[in-house]
mmCIF file with all atom_site columns, C-alpha atoms in Angstrom:
data_model
loop_
_atom_site.group_PDB
_atom_site.id
_atom_site.type_symbol
_atom_site.label_atom_id
_atom_site.label_alt_id
_atom_site.label_comp_id
_atom_site.label_asym_id
_atom_site.label_entity_id
_atom_site.label_seq_id
_atom_site.pdbx_PDB_ins_code
_atom_site.Cartn_x
_atom_site.Cartn_y
_atom_site.Cartn_z
_atom_site.occupancy
_atom_site.B_iso_or_equiv
_atom_site.pdbx_formal_charge
_atom_site.auth_seq_id
_atom_site.auth_comp_id
_atom_site.auth_asym_id
_atom_site.auth_atom_id
_atom_site.pdbx_PDB_model_num
ATOM 1  C CA . MET A 1 1  ? 118.791 128.737 139.803 1.00 66.00 ? 26 MET A CA 1
ATOM 2  C CA . ASP A 1 2  ? 122.124 130.141 138.085 1.00 75.00 ? 27 ASP A CA 1
ATOM 3  C CA . ASP A 1 3  ? 123.889 129.370 135.129 1.00 81.00 ? 28 ASP A CA 1
ATOM 4  C CA . ALA A 1 4  ? 127.281 127.797 137.022 1.00 76.00 ? 29 ALA A CA 1
ATOM 5  C CA . THR A 1 5  ? 124.961 125.269 139.134 1.00 78.00 ? 30 THR A CA 1
ATOM 6  C CA . ARG A 1 6  ? 122.763 124.574 136.084 1.00 82.00 ? 31 ARG A CA 1
ATOM 7  C CA . GLU A 1 7  ? 125.549 123.594 134.260 1.00 84.00 ? 32 GLU A CA 1
ATOM 8  C CA . GLN A 1 8  ? 127.096 121.584 137.276 1.00 81.00 ? 33 GLN A CA 1
ATOM 9  C CA . LEU A 1 9  ? 123.604 119.680 137.896 1.00 84.00 ? 34 LEU A CA 1
ATOM 10 C CA . SER A 1 10 ? 123.814 119.068 133.727 1.00 86.00 ? 35 SER A CA 1
ATOM 11 C CA . PHE A 1 11 ? 127.438 117.618 134.038 1.00 84.00 ? 36 PHE A CA 1
ATOM 12 C CA . VAL A 1 12 ? 126.839 115.358 136.830 1.00 85.00 ? 37 VAL A CA 1
ATOM 13 C CA . PHE A 1 13 ? 123.747 114.145 135.712 1.00 85.00 ? 38 PHE A CA 1
ATOM 14 C CA . ALA A 1 14 ? 125.092 113.236 132.166 1.00 87.00 ? 39 ALA A CA 1
ATOM 15 C CA . LYS A 1 15 ? 127.833 111.632 133.848 1.00 85.00 ? 40 LYS A CA 1
ATOM 16 C CA . LEU A 1 16 ? 125.438 109.179 136.073 1.00 86.00 ? 41 LEU A CA 1
ATOM 17 C CA . THR A 1 17 ? 123.526 108.630 133.085 1.00 87.00 ? 42 THR A CA 1
ATOM 18 C CA . GLY A 1 18 ? 126.652 107.309 130.753 1.00 86.00 ? 43 GLY A CA 1
ATOM 19 C CA . ASN A 1 19 ? 128.174 105.538 133.621 1.00 84.00 ? 44 ASN A CA 1
ATOM 20 C CA . LEU A 1 20 ? 124.848 103.405 134.138 1.00 84.00 ? 45 LEU A CA 1
ATOM 21 C CA . GLU A 1 21 ? 124.839 102.802 130.458 1.00 88.00 ? 46 GLU A CA 1
ATOM 22 C CA . ASP A 1 22 ? 127.931 101.585 130.201 1.00 87.00 ? 47 ASP A CA 1
ATOM 23 C CA . ALA A 1 23 ? 127.708 99.722  133.470 1.00 85.00 ? 48 ALA A CA 1
ATOM 24 C CA . ALA A 1 24 ? 124.187 98.387  132.094 1.00 87.00 ? 49 ALA A CA 1
ATOM 25 C CA . SER A 1 25 ? 126.145 97.451  128.729 1.00 90.00 ? 50 SER A CA 1
ATOM 26 C CA . LEU A 1 26 ? 128.415 95.658  130.307 1.00 87.00 ? 51 LEU A CA 1
ATOM 27 C CA . ALA A 1 27 ? 126.238 93.596  132.678 1.00 87.00 ? 52 ALA A CA 1
ATOM 28 C CA . LEU A 1 28 ? 124.558 92.512  129.374 1.00 89.00 ? 53 LEU A CA 1
ATOM 29 C CA . LYS A 1 29 ? 128.492 91.045  128.577 1.00 91.00 ? 54 LYS A CA 1
ATOM 30 C CA . GLY A 1 30 ? 128.679 89.372  131.661 1.00 91.00 ? 55 GLY A CA 1
ATOM 31 C CA . GLN A 1 31 ? 131.881 91.814  132.721 1.00 88.00 ? 56 GLN A CA 1
ATOM 32 C CA . HIS A 1 32 ? 132.309 93.994  135.566 1.00 83.00 ? 57 HIS A CA 1
ATOM 33 C CA . PRO A 1 33 ? 132.117 97.707  135.267 1.00 77.00 ? 58 PRO A CA 1
ATOM 34 C CA . GLN A 1 34 ? 134.998 99.825  136.088 1.00 79.00 ? 59 GLN A CA 1
ATOM 35 C CA . THR A 1 35 ? 135.566 103.205 137.237 1.00 75.00 ? 60 THR A CA 1
ATOM 36 C CA . ASP A 1 36 ? 138.685 105.149 136.855 1.00 80.00 ? 61 ASP A CA 1
ATOM 37 C CA . ALA A 1 37 ? 140.163 106.977 140.295 1.00 85.00 ? 62 ALA A CA 1
ATOM 38 C CA . GLU A 1 38 ? 140.066 109.963 138.536 1.00 85.00 ? 63 GLU A CA 1
ATOM 39 C CA . GLU A 1 39 ? 136.579 109.882 137.329 1.00 82.00 ? 64 GLU A CA 1
ATOM 40 C CA . ALA A 1 40 ? 135.077 108.909 140.807 1.00 83.00 ? 65 ALA A CA 1
ATOM 41 C CA . ASP A 1 41 ? 137.008 112.167 141.978 1.00 87.00 ? 66 ASP A CA 1
ATOM 42 C CA . GLU A 1 42 ? 135.534 114.146 139.773 1.00 86.00 ? 67 GLU A CA 1
ATOM 43 C CA . LEU A 1 43 ? 132.354 113.247 140.392 1.00 85.00 ? 68 LEU A CA 1
ATOM 44 C CA . ILE A 1 44 ? 132.110 112.722 143.891 1.00 87.00 ? 69 ILE A CA 1
ATOM 45 C CA . ARG A 1 45 ? 133.398 116.633 143.976 1.00 87.00 ? 70 ARG A CA 1
ATOM 46 C CA . SER A 1 46 ? 130.960 117.765 141.474 1.00 86.00 ? 71 SER A CA 1
ATOM 47 C CA . ILE A 1 47 ? 128.378 116.032 143.288 1.00 87.00 ? 72 ILE A CA 1
ATOM 48 C CA . GLN A 1 48 ? 129.729 117.766 147.070 1.00 90.00 ? 73 GLN A CA 1
ATOM 49 C CA . THR A 1 49 ? 129.699 120.890 145.308 1.00 86.00 ? 74 THR A CA 1
ATOM 50 C CA . LEU A 1 50 ? 126.328 121.092 144.430 1.00 86.00 ? 75 LEU A CA 1
ATOM 51 C CA . LEU A 1 51 ? 125.621 119.791 147.489 1.00 87.00 ? 76 LEU A CA 1
ATOM 52 C CA . ASN A 1 52 ? 127.085 122.826 149.504 1.00 88.00 ? 77 ASN A CA 1
ATOM 53 C CA . HIS A 1 53 ? 125.603 125.222 146.912 1.00 85.00 ? 78 HIS A CA 1
ATOM 54 C CA . ALA A 1 54 ? 121.617 123.420 147.762 1.00 86.00 ? 79 ALA A CA 1
ATOM 55 C CA . ASP A 1 55 ? 122.526 123.942 151.547 1.00 88.00 ? 80 ASP A CA 1
ATOM 56 C CA . ALA A 1 56 ? 123.785 127.260 151.301 1.00 87.00 ? 81 ALA A CA 1
ATOM 57 C CA . ARG A 1 57 ? 120.560 128.177 149.738 1.00 86.00 ? 82 ARG A CA 1
ATOM 58 C CA . MET A 1 58 ? 118.243 126.006 152.607 1.00 88.00 ? 83 MET A CA 1
ATOM 59 C CA . ARG A 1 59 ? 120.102 128.120 154.441 1.00 90.00 ? 84 ARG A CA 1
ATOM 60 C CA . ALA A 1 60 ? 119.521 131.850 152.732 1.00 89.00 ? 85 ALA A CA 1
ATOM 61 C CA . LEU A 1 61 ? 115.940 130.761 152.796 1.00 88.00 ? 86 LEU A CA 1
ATOM 62 C CA . GLU A 1 62 ? 115.793 129.708 156.574 1.00 90.00 ? 87 GLU A CA 1
ATOM 63 C CA . ARG A 1 63 ? 116.760 132.927 157.579 1.00 89.00 ? 88 ARG A CA 1
ATOM 64 C CA . LEU A 1 64 ? 114.542 134.545 155.460 1.00 88.00 ? 89 LEU A CA 1
ATOM 65 C CA . ALA A 1 65 ? 111.522 132.645 156.188 1.00 88.00 ? 90 ALA A CA 1
ATOM 66 C CA . GLY A 1 66 ? 112.458 133.525 160.075 1.00 85.00 ? 91 GLY A CA 1
ATOM 67 C CA . ARG A 1 67 ? 112.698 137.404 159.156 1.00 79.00 ? 92 ARG A CA 1
ATOM 68 C CA . TYR A 1 68 ? 108.745 137.291 158.429 1.00 76.00 ? 93 TYR A CA 1
ATOM 69 C CA . ARG A 1 69 ? 107.677 134.749 161.423 1.00 68.00 ? 94 ARG A CA 1
#
């Protein structure tokens, strides 16, 4: 895994963890969590980038495996 992908994964997991912690804290207070649209869009784009990267790596591995059959 390259450094950019590792950094992207760290960002996504940190954001998701923070969001879950915030939601849990608000829920304990009887409040409903709210997510900023811009923040949600940024997180969605990051996850899509990671999925695209994983998909490209899977296709590359499938091509490589096909060569050795």
